[in-house]
Tab-separated table of C-alpha atoms in Angstrom:
chain	number	residue	atom	x	y	z
A	1	MET	CA	55.639	-12.252	-5.273
A	2	LYS	CA	54.477	-12.612	-8.431
A	3	LYS	CA	53.405	-16.207	-8.235
A	4	LEU	CA	51.086	-14.991	-5.155
A	5	PHE	CA	49.705	-12.461	-7.433
A	6	ALA	CA	48.702	-14.987	-9.712
A	7	VAL	CA	47.323	-17.297	-7.783
A	8	GLY	CA	45.048	-14.530	-6.381
A	9	LEU	CA	43.761	-13.074	-9.336
A	10	VAL	CA	42.999	-17.268	-10.628
A	11	LEU	CA	40.330	-17.406	-7.300
A	12	ALA	CA	39.158	-13.691	-7.211
A	13	LEU	CA	38.424	-14.067	-11.486
A	14	SER	CA	36.634	-18.103	-10.398
A	15	GLY	CA	34.608	-16.427	-7.766
A	16	CYS	CA	32.910	-13.725	-10.112
A	17	GLY	CA	31.139	-16.535	-12.229
A	18	GLY	CA	30.010	-15.802	-16.056
A	19	GLY	CA	30.096	-19.467	-17.267
A	20	TYR	CA	27.070	-21.915	-17.613
A	21	ASP	CA	27.288	-22.057	-13.755
A	22	SER	CA	25.934	-18.893	-13.240
A	23	LEU	CA	22.930	-19.255	-15.510
A	24	PRO	CA	19.772	-19.943	-13.766
A	25	PRO	CA	18.500	-23.650	-13.702
A	26	LEU	CA	16.120	-24.770	-16.353
A	27	VAL	CA	12.399	-25.086	-14.470
A	28	SER	CA	10.232	-27.106	-15.820
A	29	ASP	CA	6.581	-24.676	-16.453
A	30	GLY	CA	4.100	-27.600	-16.162
A	31	ASN	CA	2.827	-28.488	-19.197
A	32	GLY	CA	5.590	-29.783	-20.480
A	33	GLY	CA	8.295	-27.267	-21.554
A	34	THR	CA	10.888	-25.943	-19.396
A	35	ILE	CA	11.792	-22.095	-17.976
A	36	GLY	CA	15.333	-21.331	-19.019
A	37	ALA	CA	17.375	-18.054	-18.028
A	38	GLY	CA	15.523	-16.283	-20.580
A	39	GLY	CA	12.523	-16.827	-19.031
A	40	THR	CA	10.523	-17.902	-22.102
A	41	ILE	CA	8.713	-21.300	-21.965
A	42	GLY	CA	10.432	-23.821	-24.280
A	43	SER	CA	7.188	-25.001	-25.392
A	44	GLY	CA	7.139	-21.703	-27.411
A	45	GLY	CA	4.903	-20.095	-25.204
A	46	SER	CA	5.718	-16.739	-22.763
A	47	LYS	CA	5.926	-16.206	-19.110
A	48	ASP	CA	2.909	-13.822	-19.462
A	49	ASP	CA	0.990	-16.372	-20.403
A	50	GLY	CA	-2.169	-18.255	-18.647
A	51	ASP	CA	-1.363	-21.126	-16.755
A	52	TRP	CA	-3.726	-23.461	-19.052
A	53	LYS	CA	-4.401	-27.118	-17.837
A	54	TYR	CA	-5.486	-29.921	-20.369
A	55	GLY	CA	-6.844	-33.165	-19.947
A	56	SER	CA	-8.150	-35.798	-22.708
A	57	VAL	CA	-10.630	-39.053	-21.856
A	58	SER	CA	-10.284	-41.851	-23.839
A	59	ASN	CA	-12.064	-45.520	-24.472
A	60	ALA	CA	-11.853	-48.500	-26.133
A	61	ASP	CA	-12.367	-46.248	-29.520
A	62	GLY	CA	-9.582	-43.854	-28.710
A	63	ILE	CA	-9.834	-40.074	-27.362
A	64	PHE	CA	-13.388	-38.554	-26.912
A	65	SER	CA	-13.043	-36.151	-24.952
A	66	LEU	CA	-10.793	-32.755	-24.261
A	67	SER	CA	-10.957	-30.323	-21.619
A	68	ALA	CA	-8.793	-26.964	-20.742
A	69	ARG	CA	-9.347	-25.546	-17.336
A	70	ILE	CA	-7.508	-22.037	-16.158
A	71	ASP	CA	-8.259	-20.698	-12.991
A	72	ALA	CA	-9.096	-16.943	-12.145
A	73	THR	CA	-5.770	-15.124	-11.182
A	74	ASN	CA	-7.422	-13.260	-8.236
A	75	THR	CA	-9.575	-14.572	-5.307
A	76	TYR	CA	-12.757	-13.236	-3.285
A	77	THR	CA	-13.963	-13.909	0.379
A	78	VAL	CA	-16.037	-17.069	1.677
A	79	PRO	CA	-19.125	-15.058	3.466
A	80	GLN	CA	-19.599	-18.066	5.837
A	81	PHE	CA	-15.542	-18.215	5.919
A	82	PRO	CA	-14.302	-14.766	6.790
A	83	ASN	CA	-10.404	-16.519	6.536
A	84	LEU	CA	-11.084	-18.498	3.400
A	85	ASN	CA	-10.434	-17.422	0.054
A	86	GLN	CA	-11.907	-19.462	-3.099
A	87	ARG	CA	-10.254	-18.978	-6.999
A	88	SER	CA	-13.412	-19.465	-9.819
A	89	TRP	CA	-12.395	-21.388	-12.836
A	90	ILE	CA	-13.443	-21.722	-16.124
A	91	GLU	CA	-13.819	-25.011	-17.770
A	92	LEU	CA	-13.616	-25.783	-21.798
A	93	GLU	CA	-14.204	-28.850	-23.064
A	94	LYS	CA	-14.833	-30.740	-26.307
A	95	ARG	CA	-16.341	-34.064	-27.108
A	96	LYS	CA	-17.102	-36.364	-29.917
A	97	MET	CA	-20.754	-37.064	-30.578
A	98	ALA	CA	-22.106	-40.204	-31.653
A	99	VAL	CA	-23.096	-38.521	-34.715
A	100	GLY	CA	-20.033	-37.433	-35.793
A	101	THR	CA	-20.169	-33.827	-34.423
A	102	ILE	CA	-18.320	-32.473	-31.878
A	103	SER	CA	-19.598	-30.829	-29.057
A	104	LYS	CA	-18.063	-27.642	-27.709
A	105	ARG	CA	-18.819	-26.471	-23.842
A	106	PHE	CA	-18.094	-24.105	-21.224
A	107	LEU	CA	-18.528	-23.604	-17.852
A	108	ILE	CA	-18.055	-22.293	-14.814
A	109	PHE	CA	-17.314	-23.362	-11.303
A	110	ALA	CA	-17.730	-19.996	-9.171
A	111	PRO	CA	-17.222	-22.441	-6.293
A	112	GLU	CA	-19.806	-21.091	-3.821
A	113	GLU	CA	-23.442	-20.417	-4.756
A	114	VAL	CA	-24.295	-18.189	-6.847
A	115	LYS	CA	-27.694	-16.006	-6.747
A	116	CYS	CA	-29.461	-17.961	-9.872
A	117	THR	CA	-31.717	-20.027	-9.092
A	118	PRO	CA	-32.360	-21.954	-11.988
A	119	GLY	CA	-31.027	-19.158	-14.053
A	120	CYS	CA	-29.485	-15.507	-14.404
A	121	GLN	CA	-27.884	-13.214	-16.631
A	122	ILE	CA	-24.179	-13.214	-16.537
A	123	ARG	CA	-21.440	-10.633	-16.964
A	124	ILE	CA	-18.411	-11.379	-18.839
A	125	LYS	CA	-15.863	-9.061	-20.260
A	126	PHE	CA	-13.482	-10.448	-22.838
A	127	ASN	CA	-10.938	-8.277	-23.736
A	128	SER	CA	-12.883	-4.787	-23.557
A	129	GLY	CA	-16.068	-5.668	-24.242
A	130	ILE	CA	-19.271	-6.077	-22.274
A	131	SER	CA	-22.274	-8.225	-22.303
A	132	SER	CA	-24.617	-10.049	-20.600
A	133	TYR	CA	-25.421	-14.115	-20.871
A	134	ASN	CA	-28.367	-16.735	-20.019
A	135	PHE	CA	-26.768	-18.798	-17.814
A	136	LEU	CA	-28.413	-21.934	-15.475
A	137	GLN	CA	-27.280	-23.363	-11.871
A	138	ARG	CA	-27.830	-26.799	-11.539
A	139	VAL	CA	-25.162	-27.723	-8.982
A	140	ASP	CA	-24.519	-24.988	-6.597
A	141	GLY	CA	-21.392	-22.917	-7.991
A	142	VAL	CA	-21.106	-24.534	-11.197
A	143	LEU	CA	-23.230	-22.134	-14.017
A	144	THR	CA	-23.397	-23.216	-17.613
A	145	PRO	CA	-24.968	-21.693	-20.128
A	146	ALA	CA	-28.349	-21.572	-21.070
A	147	ASN	CA	-27.841	-23.518	-24.498
A	148	ASP	CA	-25.583	-25.755	-26.586
A	149	GLN	CA	-25.041	-22.288	-29.138
A	150	LEU	CA	-24.394	-20.280	-26.162
A	151	ALA	CA	-21.822	-22.065	-24.538
A	152	ALA	CA	-20.005	-22.742	-28.285
A	153	GLU	CA	-20.035	-19.148	-28.482
A	154	LEU	CA	-18.690	-18.575	-24.928
A	155	PHE	CA	-16.142	-21.422	-25.810
A	156	ASP	CA	-14.668	-19.755	-28.683
A	157	LYS	CA	-14.710	-15.593	-27.552
A	158	THR	CA	-12.672	-17.771	-24.372
A	159	THR	CA	-9.648	-19.012	-26.871
A	160	ARG	CA	-9.608	-16.214	-28.799
A	161	SER	CA	-9.292	-13.202	-26.185
A	162	ASN	CA	-6.739	-12.396	-24.617
A	163	SER	CA	-8.894	-12.206	-21.076
A	164	ALA	CA	-11.638	-12.006	-19.405
A	165	THR	CA	-13.489	-11.136	-16.046
A	166	ILE	CA	-17.055	-12.855	-14.918
A	167	TYR	CA	-18.649	-11.226	-12.673
A	168	LEU	CA	-20.225	-13.528	-9.923
A	169	PRO	CA	-23.510	-13.209	-7.660
A	170	ILE	CA	-21.729	-14.985	-5.058
A	171	VAL	CA	-24.776	-15.522	-2.464
A	172	GLY	CA	-24.091	-13.964	1.225
A	173	LEU	CA	-21.882	-11.515	-0.504
A	174	SER	CA	-23.948	-7.744	-1.476
A	175	ASP	CA	-21.071	-6.442	-4.220
A	176	GLU	CA	-20.304	-8.837	-7.499
A	177	VAL	CA	-17.305	-10.811	-7.236
A	178	GLU	CA	-14.747	-10.272	-10.219
A	179	SER	CA	-13.249	-13.409	-11.492
A	180	GLU	CA	-10.340	-12.303	-13.653
A	181	PHE	CA	-8.412	-14.388	-15.882
A	182	ASN	CA	-5.629	-14.581	-18.107
A	183	LEU	CA	-6.299	-16.236	-21.501
A	184	ARG	CA	-3.242	-15.955	-23.161
A	185	GLY	CA	-1.121	-18.480	-24.761
A	186	TYR	CA	-4.152	-21.234	-25.292
A	187	ASP	CA	-3.114	-23.821	-27.219
A	188	GLU	CA	-5.325	-24.843	-29.904
A	189	ASP	CA	-3.374	-28.236	-30.832
A	190	LYS	CA	-3.722	-29.735	-26.782
A	191	MET	CA	-7.850	-29.426	-28.481
A	192	LYS	CA	-7.721	-30.635	-31.436
A	193	PHE	CA	-8.882	-34.326	-32.613
A	194	ILE	CA	-6.794	-36.189	-34.799
A	195	SER	CA	-10.200	-36.576	-37.044
A	196	GLU	CA	-10.224	-32.013	-37.364
């Protein structure tokens, strides 16, 4: 009877787990890190960080362009197709220029036509402060700051803020679309040239 009880106890305890097999598996975070049992990202970030995507372009002389993209956390309904939702995004770019300087670009992709022909004021709220900025729409749904100085200013505000809301006047919608962005977790090292 004691042997039967001991075998039953072993079986009961082995079903409870408690070892490493009870921890959730490591999962890729999409940025070269992993999310483990504690829910933190192995590359040093946090699970509350925004979903930044990074890229680079190079030629025979090395990397000359670095980019970072962040998608809005919400979507909006396309006016012509009520069953279709779209998501806007911000793209940042740093580019080495021929004169040895580095330019900063800031782009908003709607991706629907915006009431901005050819220019307009777009309101953007960084953290809790809201301002209007001059933008141009040379291609439907792609908004660029009116000048290089403004592009650099918006680049810096994006990389130094935790959140942003861009108010987009989409053609066919009576109200502005509030595209919200989680800007946390921007990796400055991934947007640095070796010479910087």
